[in-house]
mmCIF file with all atom_site columns, C-alpha atoms in Angstrom:
data_model
loop_
_atom_site.group_PDB
_atom_site.id
_atom_site.type_symbol
_atom_site.label_atom_id
_atom_site.label_alt_id
_atom_site.label_comp_id
_atom_site.label_asym_id
_atom_site.label_entity_id
_atom_site.label_seq_id
_atom_site.pdbx_PDB_ins_code
_atom_site.Cartn_x
_atom_site.Cartn_y
_atom_site.Cartn_z
_atom_site.occupancy
_atom_site.B_iso_or_equiv
_atom_site.pdbx_formal_charge
_atom_site.auth_seq_id
_atom_site.auth_comp_id
_atom_site.auth_asym_id
_atom_site.auth_atom_id
_atom_site.pdbx_PDB_model_num
ATOM 1   C CA . MET A 1 1   ? 87.611 115.992 53.345 1.00 0.00 ? 44  MET A CA 1
ATOM 2   C CA . ALA A 1 2   ? 88.207 114.062 50.170 1.00 0.00 ? 45  ALA A CA 1
ATOM 3   C CA . ARG A 1 3   ? 86.010 115.055 47.237 1.00 0.00 ? 46  ARG A CA 1
ATOM 4   C CA . VAL A 1 4   ? 85.062 111.496 46.424 1.00 0.00 ? 47  VAL A CA 1
ATOM 5   C CA . LEU A 1 5   ? 82.190 109.400 47.045 1.00 0.00 ? 48  LEU A CA 1
ATOM 6   C CA . THR A 1 6   ? 81.824 105.640 46.348 1.00 0.00 ? 49  THR A CA 1
ATOM 7   C CA . ALA A 1 7   ? 78.766 103.772 45.771 1.00 0.00 ? 50  ALA A CA 1
ATOM 8   C CA . TYR A 1 8   ? 78.515 100.111 45.769 1.00 0.00 ? 51  TYR A CA 1
ATOM 9   C CA . LEU A 1 9   ? 75.870 98.199  43.871 1.00 0.00 ? 52  LEU A CA 1
ATOM 10  C CA . LYS A 1 10  ? 74.859 94.992  42.596 1.00 0.00 ? 53  LYS A CA 1
ATOM 11  C CA . ARG A 1 11  ? 75.630 94.656  39.033 1.00 0.00 ? 54  ARG A CA 1
ATOM 12  C CA . SER A 1 12  ? 71.997 93.981  38.242 1.00 0.00 ? 55  SER A CA 1
ATOM 13  C CA . ASP A 1 13  ? 70.794 97.153  40.098 1.00 0.00 ? 56  ASP A CA 1
ATOM 14  C CA . VAL A 1 14  ? 73.095 99.748  38.220 1.00 0.00 ? 57  VAL A CA 1
ATOM 15  C CA . PRO A 1 15  ? 70.382 101.947 36.637 1.00 0.00 ? 58  PRO A CA 1
ATOM 16  C CA . ALA A 1 16  ? 69.909 103.091 33.153 1.00 0.00 ? 59  ALA A CA 1
ATOM 17  C CA . ARG A 1 17  ? 69.914 106.846 32.591 1.00 0.00 ? 60  ARG A CA 1
ATOM 18  C CA . SER A 1 18  ? 66.089 106.954 32.462 1.00 0.00 ? 61  SER A CA 1
ATOM 19  C CA . SER A 1 19  ? 65.552 105.207 35.612 1.00 0.00 ? 62  SER A CA 1
ATOM 20  C CA . LEU A 1 20  ? 68.282 107.026 37.422 1.00 0.00 ? 63  LEU A CA 1
ATOM 21  C CA . GLN A 1 21  ? 66.869 110.283 36.228 1.00 0.00 ? 64  GLN A CA 1
ATOM 22  C CA . GLN A 1 22  ? 63.343 109.325 37.467 1.00 0.00 ? 65  GLN A CA 1
ATOM 23  C CA . ALA A 1 23  ? 64.906 108.509 40.864 1.00 0.00 ? 66  ALA A CA 1
ATOM 24  C CA . ILE A 1 24  ? 66.762 111.952 40.888 1.00 0.00 ? 67  ILE A CA 1
ATOM 25  C CA . ASP A 1 25  ? 63.626 113.674 39.883 1.00 0.00 ? 68  ASP A CA 1
ATOM 26  C CA . ARG A 1 26  ? 61.901 112.646 43.116 1.00 0.00 ? 69  ARG A CA 1
ATOM 27  C CA . LEU A 1 27  ? 64.579 114.475 45.164 1.00 0.00 ? 70  LEU A CA 1
ATOM 28  C CA . PRO A 1 28  ? 64.414 118.051 46.183 1.00 0.00 ? 71  PRO A CA 1
ATOM 29  C CA . PHE A 1 29  ? 66.870 119.012 43.385 1.00 0.00 ? 72  PHE A CA 1
ATOM 30  C CA . ALA A 1 30  ? 66.591 120.253 39.896 1.00 0.00 ? 73  ALA A CA 1
ATOM 31  C CA . LEU A 1 31  ? 69.236 118.113 38.533 1.00 0.00 ? 74  LEU A CA 1
ATOM 32  C CA . THR A 1 32  ? 69.347 116.778 34.959 1.00 0.00 ? 75  THR A CA 1
ATOM 33  C CA . LEU A 1 33  ? 71.952 114.185 33.928 1.00 0.00 ? 76  LEU A CA 1
ATOM 34  C CA . ASP A 1 34  ? 73.577 114.397 30.715 1.00 0.00 ? 77  ASP A CA 1
ATOM 35  C CA . HIS A 1 35  ? 72.357 112.031 28.063 1.00 0.00 ? 78  HIS A CA 1
ATOM 36  C CA . ASP A 1 36  ? 75.937 110.654 27.840 1.00 0.00 ? 79  ASP A CA 1
ATOM 37  C CA . TYR A 1 37  ? 75.454 108.724 30.967 1.00 0.00 ? 80  TYR A CA 1
ATOM 38  C CA . ALA A 1 38  ? 75.695 105.075 30.320 1.00 0.00 ? 81  ALA A CA 1
ATOM 39  C CA . PRO A 1 39  ? 76.158 102.397 32.755 1.00 0.00 ? 82  PRO A CA 1
ATOM 40  C CA . PHE A 1 40  ? 79.650 100.866 32.662 1.00 0.00 ? 83  PHE A CA 1
ATOM 41  C CA . LYS A 1 41  ? 80.558 103.131 29.729 1.00 0.00 ? 84  LYS A CA 1
ATOM 42  C CA . THR A 1 42  ? 80.785 106.426 31.215 1.00 0.00 ? 85  THR A CA 1
ATOM 43  C CA . ASP A 1 43  ? 84.462 106.976 32.201 1.00 0.00 ? 86  ASP A CA 1
ATOM 44  C CA . GLY A 1 44  ? 85.208 110.626 32.981 1.00 0.00 ? 87  GLY A CA 1
ATOM 45  C CA . TYR A 1 45  ? 83.642 114.007 33.515 1.00 0.00 ? 88  TYR A CA 1
ATOM 46  C CA . LEU A 1 46  ? 79.670 113.668 33.096 1.00 0.00 ? 89  LEU A CA 1
ATOM 47  C CA . PRO A 1 47  ? 77.966 116.981 32.702 1.00 0.00 ? 90  PRO A CA 1
ATOM 48  C CA . CYS A 1 48  ? 74.665 117.796 34.385 1.00 0.00 ? 91  CYS A CA 1
ATOM 49  C CA . ALA A 1 49  ? 72.314 120.808 34.980 1.00 0.00 ? 92  ALA A CA 1
ATOM 50  C CA . LEU A 1 50  ? 71.688 121.908 38.488 1.00 0.00 ? 93  LEU A CA 1
ATOM 51  C CA . ASP A 1 51  ? 69.048 124.378 38.875 1.00 0.00 ? 94  ASP A CA 1
ATOM 52  C CA . GLY A 1 52  ? 69.587 125.389 35.232 1.00 0.00 ? 95  GLY A CA 1
ATOM 53  C CA . GLU A 1 53  ? 73.414 126.041 35.623 1.00 0.00 ? 96  GLU A CA 1
ATOM 54  C CA . ASP A 1 54  ? 76.122 123.841 34.246 1.00 0.00 ? 97  ASP A CA 1
ATOM 55  C CA . SER A 1 55  ? 77.630 121.288 36.661 1.00 0.00 ? 98  SER A CA 1
ATOM 56  C CA . GLY A 1 56  ? 78.961 118.000 36.639 1.00 0.00 ? 99  GLY A CA 1
ATOM 57  C CA . PHE A 1 57  ? 81.619 115.365 37.995 1.00 0.00 ? 100 PHE A CA 1
ATOM 58  C CA . ASP A 1 58  ? 83.921 112.620 37.245 1.00 0.00 ? 101 ASP A CA 1
ATOM 59  C CA . LEU A 1 59  ? 82.338 109.200 37.299 1.00 0.00 ? 102 LEU A CA 1
ATOM 60  C CA . ARG A 1 60  ? 84.088 105.963 36.966 1.00 0.00 ? 103 ARG A CA 1
ATOM 61  C CA . PHE A 1 61  ? 82.891 102.388 37.185 1.00 0.00 ? 104 PHE A CA 1
ATOM 62  C CA . ALA A 1 62  ? 84.807 99.199  38.408 1.00 0.00 ? 105 ALA A CA 1
ATOM 63  C CA . ASP A 1 63  ? 84.124 95.613  39.295 1.00 0.00 ? 106 ASP A CA 1
ATOM 64  C CA . CYS A 1 64  ? 84.718 95.033  42.893 1.00 0.00 ? 107 CYS A CA 1
ATOM 65  C CA . PRO A 1 65  ? 84.021 91.308  43.725 1.00 0.00 ? 108 PRO A CA 1
ATOM 66  C CA . ALA A 1 66  ? 86.860 91.171  46.154 1.00 0.00 ? 109 ALA A CA 1
ATOM 67  C CA . LEU A 1 67  ? 86.004 94.096  48.152 1.00 0.00 ? 110 LEU A CA 1
ATOM 68  C CA . ARG A 1 68  ? 82.416 93.312  49.270 1.00 0.00 ? 111 ARG A CA 1
ATOM 69  C CA . ASN A 1 69  ? 80.655 90.265  50.759 1.00 0.00 ? 112 ASN A CA 1
ATOM 70  C CA . ASP A 1 70  ? 77.067 91.303  50.282 1.00 0.00 ? 113 ASP A CA 1
ATOM 71  C CA . GLY A 1 71  ? 76.622 90.766  46.616 1.00 0.00 ? 114 GLY A CA 1
ATOM 72  C CA . ARG A 1 72  ? 77.550 94.564  45.630 1.00 0.00 ? 115 ARG A CA 1
ATOM 73  C CA . ASP A 1 73  ? 80.039 93.929  43.061 1.00 0.00 ? 116 ASP A CA 1
ATOM 74  C CA . VAL A 1 74  ? 80.292 97.186  41.320 1.00 0.00 ? 117 VAL A CA 1
ATOM 75  C CA . MET A 1 75  ? 81.743 100.531 42.442 1.00 0.00 ? 118 MET A CA 1
ATOM 76  C CA . MET A 1 76  ? 80.805 103.879 41.180 1.00 0.00 ? 119 MET A CA 1
ATOM 77  C CA . THR A 1 77  ? 83.224 106.668 42.024 1.00 0.00 ? 120 THR A CA 1
ATOM 78  C CA . PHE A 1 78  ? 82.240 110.235 42.054 1.00 0.00 ? 121 PHE A CA 1
ATOM 79  C CA . LYS A 1 79  ? 84.856 112.885 42.257 1.00 0.00 ? 122 LYS A CA 1
ATOM 80  C CA . TRP A 1 80  ? 84.607 116.807 41.926 1.00 0.00 ? 123 TRP A CA 1
ATOM 81  C CA . GLY A 1 81  ? 86.651 119.988 41.874 1.00 0.00 ? 124 GLY A CA 1
ATOM 82  C CA . GLY A 1 82  ? 86.098 122.921 43.990 1.00 0.00 ? 125 GLY A CA 1
ATOM 83  C CA . ASP A 1 83  ? 82.722 124.199 42.693 1.00 0.00 ? 126 ASP A CA 1
ATOM 84  C CA . PRO A 1 84  ? 80.132 123.404 45.359 1.00 0.00 ? 127 PRO A CA 1
ATOM 85  C CA . ARG A 1 85  ? 77.494 122.684 42.623 1.00 0.00 ? 128 ARG A CA 1
ATOM 86  C CA . GLU A 1 86  ? 79.594 119.918 41.355 1.00 0.00 ? 129 GLU A CA 1
ATOM 87  C CA . GLU A 1 87  ? 79.555 118.340 45.081 1.00 0.00 ? 130 GLU A CA 1
ATOM 88  C CA . ALA A 1 88  ? 75.925 118.950 45.492 1.00 0.00 ? 131 ALA A CA 1
ATOM 89  C CA . ALA A 1 89  ? 75.193 117.204 41.981 1.00 0.00 ? 132 ALA A CA 1
ATOM 90  C CA . ALA A 1 90  ? 77.504 114.198 43.040 1.00 0.00 ? 133 ALA A CA 1
ATOM 91  C CA . LEU A 1 91  ? 75.782 113.942 46.540 1.00 0.00 ? 134 LEU A CA 1
ATOM 92  C CA . ALA A 1 92  ? 72.212 114.256 44.902 1.00 0.00 ? 135 ALA A CA 1
ATOM 93  C CA . VAL A 1 93  ? 72.962 111.294 42.558 1.00 0.00 ? 136 VAL A CA 1
ATOM 94  C CA . CYS A 1 94  ? 74.394 109.150 45.441 1.00 0.00 ? 137 CYS A CA 1
ATOM 95  C CA . ALA A 1 95  ? 71.219 109.857 47.542 1.00 0.00 ? 138 ALA A CA 1
ATOM 96  C CA . ALA A 1 96  ? 69.093 108.765 44.431 1.00 0.00 ? 139 ALA A CA 1
ATOM 97  C CA . LEU A 1 97  ? 71.248 105.642 44.095 1.00 0.00 ? 140 LEU A CA 1
ATOM 98  C CA . ALA A 1 98  ? 71.062 104.737 47.653 1.00 0.00 ? 141 ALA A CA 1
ATOM 99  C CA . THR A 1 99  ? 67.174 105.396 47.946 1.00 0.00 ? 142 THR A CA 1
ATOM 100 C CA . ALA A 1 100 ? 66.015 103.771 44.638 1.00 0.00 ? 143 ALA A CA 1
ATOM 101 C CA . PHE A 1 101 ? 68.789 101.191 43.851 1.00 0.00 ? 144 PHE A CA 1
ATOM 102 C CA . GLY A 1 102 ? 70.061 99.928  47.245 1.00 0.00 ? 145 GLY A CA 1
ATOM 103 C CA . ALA A 1 103 ? 73.632 101.475 46.929 1.00 0.00 ? 146 ALA A CA 1
ATOM 104 C CA . ILE A 1 104 ? 75.890 101.742 49.832 1.00 0.00 ? 147 ILE A CA 1
ATOM 105 C CA . VAL A 1 105 ? 77.441 105.058 49.611 1.00 0.00 ? 148 VAL A CA 1
ATOM 106 C CA . GLN A 1 106 ? 80.678 105.879 51.468 1.00 0.00 ? 149 GLN A CA 1
ATOM 107 C CA . ARG A 1 107 ? 82.885 109.043 52.065 1.00 0.00 ? 150 ARG A CA 1
ATOM 108 C CA . ASP A 1 108 ? 86.246 108.417 53.609 1.00 0.00 ? 151 ASP A CA 1
ATOM 109 C CA . GLY A 1 109 ? 85.180 104.813 54.304 1.00 0.00 ? 152 GLY A CA 1
ATOM 110 C CA . VAL A 1 110 ? 81.870 106.075 56.223 1.00 0.00 ? 153 VAL A CA 1
ATOM 111 C CA . ALA A 1 111 ? 78.736 105.102 55.033 1.00 0.00 ? 154 ALA A CA 1
ATOM 112 C CA . LEU A 1 112 ? 76.173 108.036 54.437 1.00 0.00 ? 155 LEU A CA 1
ATOM 113 C CA . SER A 1 113 ? 72.389 107.706 54.653 1.00 0.00 ? 156 SER A CA 1
ATOM 114 C CA . PRO A 1 114 ? 70.207 109.316 51.885 1.00 0.00 ? 157 PRO A CA 1
ATOM 115 C CA . ASP A 1 115 ? 69.036 112.030 54.283 1.00 0.00 ? 158 ASP A CA 1
ATOM 116 C CA . HIS A 1 116 ? 72.531 112.911 55.164 1.00 0.00 ? 159 HIS A CA 1
ATOM 117 C CA . MET A 1 117 ? 73.604 113.139 51.660 1.00 0.00 ? 160 MET A CA 1
ATOM 118 C CA . LEU A 1 118 ? 70.778 115.497 50.676 1.00 0.00 ? 161 LEU A CA 1
ATOM 119 C CA . GLU A 1 119 ? 71.447 117.665 53.863 1.00 0.00 ? 162 GLU A CA 1
ATOM 120 C CA . GLN A 1 120 ? 75.221 117.835 52.643 1.00 0.00 ? 163 GLN A CA 1
ATOM 121 C CA . ALA A 1 121 ? 74.018 118.600 49.181 1.00 0.00 ? 164 ALA A CA 1
ATOM 122 C CA . LYS A 1 122 ? 71.928 121.549 50.369 1.00 0.00 ? 165 LYS A CA 1
ATOM 123 C CA . GLY A 1 123 ? 74.778 122.718 52.536 1.00 0.00 ? 166 GLY A CA 1
ATOM 124 C CA . ALA A 1 124 ? 77.175 122.767 49.733 1.00 0.00 ? 167 ALA A CA 1
ATOM 125 C CA . LEU A 1 125 ? 74.790 125.240 47.906 1.00 0.00 ? 168 LEU A CA 1
ATOM 126 C CA . VAL A 1 126 ? 74.376 127.857 50.731 1.00 0.00 ? 169 VAL A CA 1
#
């Protein structure tokens, strides 16, 4: 399975760090984004803390006007290495994006529900 998640959002719905952190705080994970997160500026590894331990993932923003027909014109791509905490962190952030900001999140071209992403995140930590 690819270690990539893609979230599609409307440009106006891409959250600032504080709004995204508030959405993450409503999830059953102790995940804190690094203060370096900045919409459309973050381009590479984004550190975070998961249950007090270092984690993170690669995050990239891209325009995608030709890819979608529903107004979602921004693509956020999340990639991670072999550390299961990285996968759990990426899944939790994507679940927050889907729940609070209307993102459509896909893995291998298949849309994932927020509940499914949270289950996968929990499973990655077992």
